[in-house]
Coordinates of C-alpha atoms and ligand atoms in Angstrom, one line a residue:
M1126 CA 31.4 126.8 125.6
T1127 CA 34.8 128.4 125.1
A1128 CA 34.8 131.3 122.7
L1129 CA 36.4 130.6 119.3
P1130 CA 39.4 132.6 118.3
S1131 CA 38.7 135.5 115.9
K1132 CA 41.4 134.4 113.5
P1133 CA 43.3 131.3 112.5
T1134 CA 45.6 130.1 115.3
P1135 CA 48.6 127.8 114.9
R1136 CA 48.6 124.6 116.9
P1137 CA 50.2 124.7 120.4
G1138 CA 54.0 124.8 120.2
V1139 CA 54.3 126.6 116.8
L1140 CA 54.6 130.1 118.3
D1141 CA 57.1 128.8 120.8
I1142 CA 59.5 128.1 118.0
A1143 CA 62.4 130.6 117.6
A1144 CA 62.8 130.5 113.9
Y1145 CA 66.1 129.0 112.7
V1146 CA 68.6 131.8 112.0
P1147 CA 71.0 130.7 109.2
G1148 CA 74.6 131.8 109.2
T1149 CA 75.3 135.2 107.6
Q1150 CA 75.6 134.8 103.8
D1151 CA 77.3 138.0 102.7
V1152 CA 79.1 141.1 103.7
T1153 CA 78.0 143.8 101.3
G1154 CA 80.5 146.0 99.6
R1155 CA 83.3 143.5 99.5
N1156 CA 84.7 141.6 96.6
R1157 CA 86.5 139.0 98.6
V1158 CA 84.6 137.3 101.4
H1159 CA 85.5 134.1 103.4
R1160 CA 82.2 132.3 104.1
L1161 CA 83.0 130.1 107.1
A1162 CA 79.6 130.2 108.8
S1163 CA 77.6 127.3 107.4
N1164 CA 80.0 124.3 107.2
E1165 CA 80.0 124.5 103.4
T1166 CA 82.9 122.8 101.6
P1167 CA 85.6 125.1 100.1
L1168 CA 86.0 122.6 97.3
G1169 CA 82.6 123.2 95.5
P1170 CA 80.6 120.3 94.1
S1171 CA 82.0 117.3 92.2
P1172 CA 82.4 118.2 88.5
A1173 CA 80.2 115.1 87.8
A1174 CA 77.4 116.7 89.8
I1175 CA 77.7 120.0 88.0
A1176 CA 77.5 118.2 84.6
A1177 CA 74.4 116.2 85.8
V1178 CA 72.6 119.4 86.9
K1179 CA 73.4 121.1 83.5
A1180 CA 72.0 118.1 81.7
S1181 CA 68.8 118.1 83.7
A1182 CA 68.2 121.8 82.8
D1183 CA 66.8 120.8 79.4
H1184 CA 63.9 118.9 81.0
L1185 CA 62.6 121.2 83.7
Q1186 CA 59.1 120.9 82.4
L1187 CA 58.9 117.3 83.7
Y1188 CA 58.0 116.2 87.2
P1189 CA 60.8 114.3 88.8
D1190 CA 60.7 110.6 89.6
G1191 CA 58.8 110.7 92.9
S1192 CA 60.6 107.8 94.3
A1193 CA 64.1 109.0 93.3
T1194 CA 65.0 105.5 92.2
M1195 CA 68.2 106.5 90.4
L1196 CA 69.5 108.2 93.4
R1197 CA 68.4 105.6 95.9
T1198 CA 70.0 102.9 93.8
A1199 CA 73.3 104.9 93.6
I1200 CA 73.3 105.4 97.3
A1201 CA 72.6 101.8 98.0
A1202 CA 75.4 100.7 95.6
Q1203 CA 77.9 103.0 97.3
F1204 CA 77.1 101.8 100.9
G1205 CA 75.9 98.2 100.2
L1206 CA 72.4 99.0 101.4
N1207 CA 68.9 97.9 100.4
A1208 CA 67.5 100.7 98.2
D1209 CA 64.0 100.0 99.5
R1210 CA 65.0 101.2 102.9
I1211 CA 66.3 104.6 101.7
V1212 CA 64.1 107.8 101.6
C1213 CA 65.4 111.0 99.9
G1214 CA 64.4 114.4 101.1
A1215 CA 64.8 118.1 100.4
G1216 CA 67.8 118.3 102.7
S1217 CA 68.1 116.1 105.7
D1218 CA 66.2 118.9 107.5
E1219 CA 63.0 117.8 105.7
L1220 CA 63.6 114.2 106.8
L1221 CA 64.2 115.2 110.4
N1222 CA 60.9 117.1 110.3
L1223 CA 59.0 114.2 108.7
L1224 CA 60.3 111.8 111.3
A1225 CA 59.0 114.1 114.1
Q1226 CA 55.7 114.6 112.3
A1227 CA 55.3 110.8 111.9
Y1228 CA 56.3 109.7 115.4
I1229 CA 55.5 112.6 117.8
E1230 CA 52.0 113.4 118.9
P1231 CA 51.0 116.6 120.7
G1232 CA 52.1 116.2 124.3
D1233 CA 54.7 113.5 123.6
E1234 CA 58.3 114.1 124.6
A1235 CA 61.3 114.0 122.4
I1236 CA 64.9 114.3 123.6
Y1237 CA 67.9 116.1 122.1
T1238 CA 71.1 117.2 123.8
E1239 CA 72.1 120.5 125.4
H1240 CA 74.1 121.9 122.5
G1241 CA 72.5 119.7 119.9
F1242 CA 71.5 120.9 116.4
L1243 CA 68.7 123.4 116.7
I1244 CA 66.6 121.9 113.9
Y1245 CA 65.6 119.2 116.4
R1246 CA 63.9 121.6 118.8
I1247 CA 62.0 123.2 115.8
A1248 CA 60.9 119.8 114.5
I1249 CA 59.6 118.7 117.9
L1250 CA 57.7 121.9 118.6
G1251 CA 56.3 121.9 115.1
T1252 CA 54.5 118.7 115.9
G1253 CA 53.1 119.9 119.3
G1254 CA 55.7 117.7 121.1
I1255 CA 57.6 118.7 124.2
P1256 CA 61.4 119.1 123.7
V1257 CA 63.4 117.6 126.5
V1258 CA 67.0 118.7 126.7
A1259 CA 69.5 116.2 128.1
P1260 CA 72.6 117.8 129.6
E1261 CA 76.0 117.2 128.0
T1262 CA 79.4 116.5 129.6
D1263 CA 82.4 118.5 128.2
L1264 CA 80.2 119.7 125.3
T1265 CA 79.6 116.0 124.4
A1266 CA 76.3 114.1 124.4
S1267 CA 76.0 111.9 127.5
V1268 CA 74.3 108.6 127.1
D1269 CA 73.5 108.4 130.8
A1270 CA 71.9 111.8 130.7
I1271 CA 69.8 110.9 127.6
L1272 CA 68.6 107.7 129.2
A1273 CA 67.8 109.5 132.4
A1274 CA 65.6 111.9 130.5
V1275 CA 63.4 109.1 129.1
T1276 CA 59.9 108.9 130.5
P1277 CA 56.8 107.0 129.5
K1278 CA 55.9 109.9 127.2
T1279 CA 59.2 109.8 125.2
K1280 CA 58.8 108.9 121.5
L1281 CA 62.0 110.0 119.8
V1282 CA 65.6 110.8 120.5
F1283 CA 67.6 113.0 118.1
L1284 CA 71.4 112.6 118.3
A1285 CA 73.8 114.4 115.9
N1286 CA 77.0 112.3 115.6
P1287 CA 79.2 114.2 115.2
N1288 CA 77.3 117.1 116.6
N1289 CA 77.0 120.6 115.2
P1290 CA 78.1 123.1 116.5
T1291 CA 80.4 121.4 119.0
G1292 CA 82.1 119.0 116.6
T1293 CA 82.2 116.3 119.3
Y1294 CA 81.2 112.7 118.7
L1295 CA 80.2 109.6 120.5
P1296 CA 82.1 106.4 119.9
F1297 CA 80.0 103.7 118.5
S1298 CA 80.1 101.6 121.7
E1299 CA 78.3 104.6 123.4
V1300 CA 75.7 104.7 120.6
R1301 CA 75.1 101.0 121.1
R1302 CA 74.7 101.5 124.8
L1303 CA 72.2 104.3 124.2
H1304 CA 70.2 102.1 121.8
S1305 CA 70.3 99.2 124.3
G1306 CA 68.9 101.4 127.1
L1307 CA 66.0 102.8 125.1
P1308 CA 62.6 101.2 125.1
G1309 CA 61.8 99.5 121.8
H1310 CA 59.1 101.9 120.9
V1311 CA 61.4 105.0 121.1
L1312 CA 62.8 106.0 117.7
L1313 CA 66.5 106.8 117.8
V1314 CA 67.5 109.2 115.0
L1315 CA 71.2 109.3 114.3
D1316 CA 72.0 112.4 112.3
A1317 CA 75.3 111.7 110.6
A1318 CA 75.6 114.8 108.5
Y1319 CA 79.4 114.9 109.0
A1320 CA 80.1 111.2 108.9
E1321 CA 82.5 111.3 105.9
Y1322 CA 84.8 113.7 107.7
V1323 CA 85.3 111.5 110.9
R1324 CA 88.7 109.9 111.2
H1325 CA 88.3 107.9 114.3
N1326 CA 88.4 104.1 114.4
D1327 CA 85.8 104.0 117.1
Y1328 CA 83.2 105.9 115.1
D1329 CA 80.4 104.5 113.0
S1330 CA 77.6 106.4 111.3
G1331 CA 75.0 103.8 112.4
I1332 CA 74.3 101.9 109.2
E1333 CA 74.8 98.5 110.9
L1334 CA 72.6 99.4 113.9
V1335 CA 69.8 100.5 111.5
A1336 CA 70.1 97.2 109.6
T1337 CA 69.8 95.1 112.8
S1338 CA 67.1 96.9 114.8
D1339 CA 63.5 98.2 114.4
N1340 CA 63.9 101.6 116.0
V1341 CA 67.0 103.3 114.6
V1342 CA 67.2 105.7 111.6
M1343 CA 70.3 107.3 110.2
T1344 CA 70.1 110.6 108.2
R1345 CA 72.8 111.8 105.8
T1346 CA 73.2 115.0 103.7
F1347 CA 74.6 116.1 100.4
S1348 CA 75.0 119.6 101.8
K1349 CA 78.3 119.2 103.4
I1350 CA 81.1 117.0 102.0
H1351 CA 79.4 116.7 98.6
G1352 CA 79.0 120.4 98.3
L1353 CA 75.4 120.4 97.1
A1354 CA 73.8 122.6 99.8
A1355 CA 72.1 124.8 97.2
L1356 CA 70.1 121.8 95.8
R1357 CA 68.6 120.7 99.2
L1358 CA 69.2 117.0 99.3
G1359 CA 69.5 114.4 102.1
W1360 CA 68.6 110.8 102.7
L1361 CA 67.7 108.4 105.4
Y1362 CA 68.2 104.7 106.0
G1363 CA 65.7 103.1 108.2
P1364 CA 63.6 100.1 109.1
A1365 CA 61.0 99.1 106.5
D1366 CA 58.1 100.3 108.8
V1367 CA 59.7 103.8 109.3
V1368 CA 60.4 104.1 105.5
D1369 CA 56.7 103.2 104.9
A1370 CA 55.5 105.8 107.3
I1371 CA 57.7 108.6 105.9
N1372 CA 56.8 107.7 102.3
R1373 CA 53.1 108.2 103.2
I1374 CA 53.5 111.7 104.6
R1375 CA 56.3 113.2 102.4
G1376 CA 55.4 115.2 99.4
P1377 CA 55.1 112.9 96.3
F1378 CA 57.8 115.0 94.5
N1379 CA 59.8 116.2 97.4
V1380 CA 63.2 116.0 95.6
G1381 CA 63.7 117.8 92.3
A1382 CA 65.2 116.2 89.2
P1383 CA 68.4 118.3 89.2
A1384 CA 69.0 117.2 92.8
I1385 CA 68.4 113.5 92.0
A1386 CA 70.8 113.7 89.1
A1387 CA 73.5 115.6 91.0
G1388 CA 73.2 113.3 94.0
A1389 CA 73.6 110.2 92.0
A1390 CA 76.7 111.6 90.3
A1391 CA 78.1 112.9 93.6
I1392 CA 77.7 109.7 95.6
A1393 CA 79.6 107.8 92.9
D1394 CA 82.5 110.2 92.8
Q1395 CA 84.6 108.7 95.5
T1396 CA 87.7 110.5 94.3
F1397 CA 86.1 113.8 95.0
V1398 CA 85.0 112.7 98.5
D1399 CA 88.6 111.4 99.2
T1400 CA 90.0 114.8 98.1
A1401 CA 87.6 116.6 100.5
V1402 CA 88.5 114.3 103.3
A1403 CA 92.2 114.8 102.7
H1404 CA 91.8 118.6 102.6
N1405 CA 90.0 118.5 106.0
E1406 CA 92.6 116.1 107.4
E1407 CA 95.2 118.6 106.6
W1408 CA 93.5 121.8 107.7
L1409 CA 91.4 120.8 110.7
P1410 CA 94.5 120.1 112.8
W1411 CA 96.3 123.1 111.3
V1412 CA 93.4 125.5 112.2
T1413 CA 93.0 123.9 115.7
R1414 CA 96.7 124.3 116.5
A1415 CA 97.0 127.8 115.1
L1416 CA 94.0 129.0 117.2
E1417 CA 95.3 127.3 120.3
Q1418 CA 98.7 129.0 119.8
L1419 CA 96.8 132.3 119.9
G1420 CA 95.6 131.3 123.4
L1421 CA 92.1 130.4 122.4
T1422 CA 90.4 127.2 123.5
V1423 CA 89.2 124.9 120.6
T1424 CA 86.9 122.0 121.2
P1425 CA 88.4 118.9 119.4
S1426 CA 86.3 118.4 116.3
A1427 CA 85.5 115.4 114.2
G1428 CA 83.8 117.5 111.5
N1429 CA 84.7 120.2 109.1
F1430 CA 84.5 123.0 111.6
V1431 CA 85.8 124.0 115.0
L1432 CA 84.1 125.6 118.0
V1433 CA 86.4 128.4 119.3
H1434 CA 85.9 129.7 122.8
F1435 CA 86.7 133.3 124.0
P1436 CA 87.7 133.8 127.6
D1437 CA 84.8 135.8 129.1
A1438 CA 81.5 134.1 130.0
D1439 CA 79.1 136.9 129.0
G1440 CA 79.8 136.6 125.3
K1441 CA 81.1 140.1 124.7
R1442 CA 84.5 139.0 123.4
A1443 CA 82.9 136.5 121.0
A1444 CA 80.6 139.2 119.7
D1445 CA 83.4 141.7 119.4
A1446 CA 85.6 139.1 117.6
D1447 CA 82.7 138.4 115.2
R1448 CA 82.3 142.0 114.3
F1449 CA 86.0 142.5 113.9
L1450 CA 86.1 139.6 111.5
L1451 CA 83.0 140.7 109.6
D1452 CA 84.7 144.1 109.0
R1453 CA 87.5 142.1 107.3
G1454 CA 85.2 140.0 105.2
I1455 CA 85.4 136.9 107.3
I1456 CA 82.1 135.3 108.3
L1457 CA 82.1 132.9 111.2
R1458 CA 79.0 131.7 113.1
R1459 CA 77.6 133.1 116.4
V1460 CA 76.3 130.2 118.4
A1461 CA 74.6 131.9 121.4
A1462 CA 71.4 130.3 120.4
Y1463 CA 73.1 127.0 121.1
G1464 CA 73.8 128.1 124.7
L1465 CA 77.4 129.0 123.7
P1466 CA 77.4 132.8 123.9
N1467 CA 81.2 133.0 124.3
A1468 CA 82.1 130.9 121.3
L1469 CA 82.2 131.2 117.5
R1470 CA 82.0 128.3 115.0
M1471 CA 84.5 128.4 112.2
T1472 CA 84.1 126.1 109.1
I1473 CA 87.4 124.8 107.7
G1474 CA 87.9 126.7 104.5
D1475 CA 90.5 126.8 101.7
E1476 CA 94.1 127.6 102.6
E1477 CA 93.7 131.3 102.1
A1478 CA 90.5 131.5 104.2
N1479 CA 92.1 129.5 107.1
R1480 CA 95.3 131.6 107.1
D1481 CA 93.4 134.9 106.8
T1482 CA 91.1 134.0 109.7
V1483 CA 93.9 133.0 112.0
E1484 CA 95.8 136.2 111.2
A1485 CA 92.6 138.3 111.7
L1486 CA 92.0 136.7 115.1
R1487 CA 95.6 137.3 116.0
A1488 CA 95.1 141.0 115.2
F1489 CA 91.9 141.1 117.2
L1490 CA 93.5 139.6 120.3
D1491 CA 96.4 142.0 120.0
T1492 CA 94.3 145.1 119.8
E1493 CA 91.6 144.3 122.3
T1494 CA 93.7 143.2 125.3
Ligands
PLP1406 C1 74.2 120.8 108.0 C2 73.5 119.8 108.9 C3 72.5 119.0 108.4 C4 72.2 119.0 107.0 O1 71.1 119.7 106.7 P1 70.5 119.7 105.2 O2 69.1 120.0 105.4 O3 70.7 118.3 104.6 O4 71.2 120.7 104.4 C5 71.9 118.1 109.2 N1 72.3 117.9 110.5 C6 73.3 118.6 111.0 C7 73.8 118.4 112.4 C8 73.9 119.6 110.2 O5 74.9 120.3 110.8

């Protein structure tokens, strides 16, 4: 008989998790800081969402509607979906974790891509599953590599489209090819956190693929273009069976009333979303070109952020640049944990933040060469 441990022991996999390290929030002792580390919108939330949160403050003693009907109905109306096939969560992070929990058993494999969003690895390990990393080509997910990684143990594939932190995306024809190549019992999770920002005719967030298949789920978030990251709110659209499974394991009140009210107001405020898209359409190319003119390499991005590469491979330049910018109150994101030690990720900010960051990087490159 094996000896029992002397203290509570987490399940296999849990202690293999490197806890997610959020972007730096603050630089102390400064009154003006440009926060460009977490892909937050520079435009704040929709005024309608702010009003909805304020109105909800008078009723905080009440449990929220556990099925978030008002929010699911508003989302369904906006996208022409069946509200019964939507589940809301405390951020899409919660939904990604619930999907892993529901579909991955200890010892099962789940696939994500080389520079894919790190929450996937955490979600897989948290269930006792085995993360399988599919190599990327040119910092872009490769359908062939993902399909080559599938084994009889594969239960789930996470694909961020566009991906964070690379900003690259797969055209919808490639997503379809991926889906066609997967066995029917493998769940394909399309994380479309940045879908609203994408301006490419060959892109689709996956709504139609979800509607026409039994093994595809799309997740969305209110944290990015809607500017509601503080509230923790996301949603998924999936097959009825998947929705049923997630509804059985989620907390009965997993989304708070202020978040439900704000989300319903935000999703209906198309003018606000259009303004945010227009802002990004102006400043994403501007930032990309300005950084390239400094001699830096920028991965073409479909999101509201860019991945900026510094010349040396060991990451010293990127780390030095990060410190140089932090000293000037500009917070970008180190992405060494994503296998990108020589790069920094920069969120598209307001005009002042974008211009200040380019100027600071110009000064950095001048002084350090
Ligand atoms: C920001 C982000 C999310 C959103 O997470 P929330 O939990 O909804 O805030 C999901 N996926 C990716 C790839 C992201 O970058």
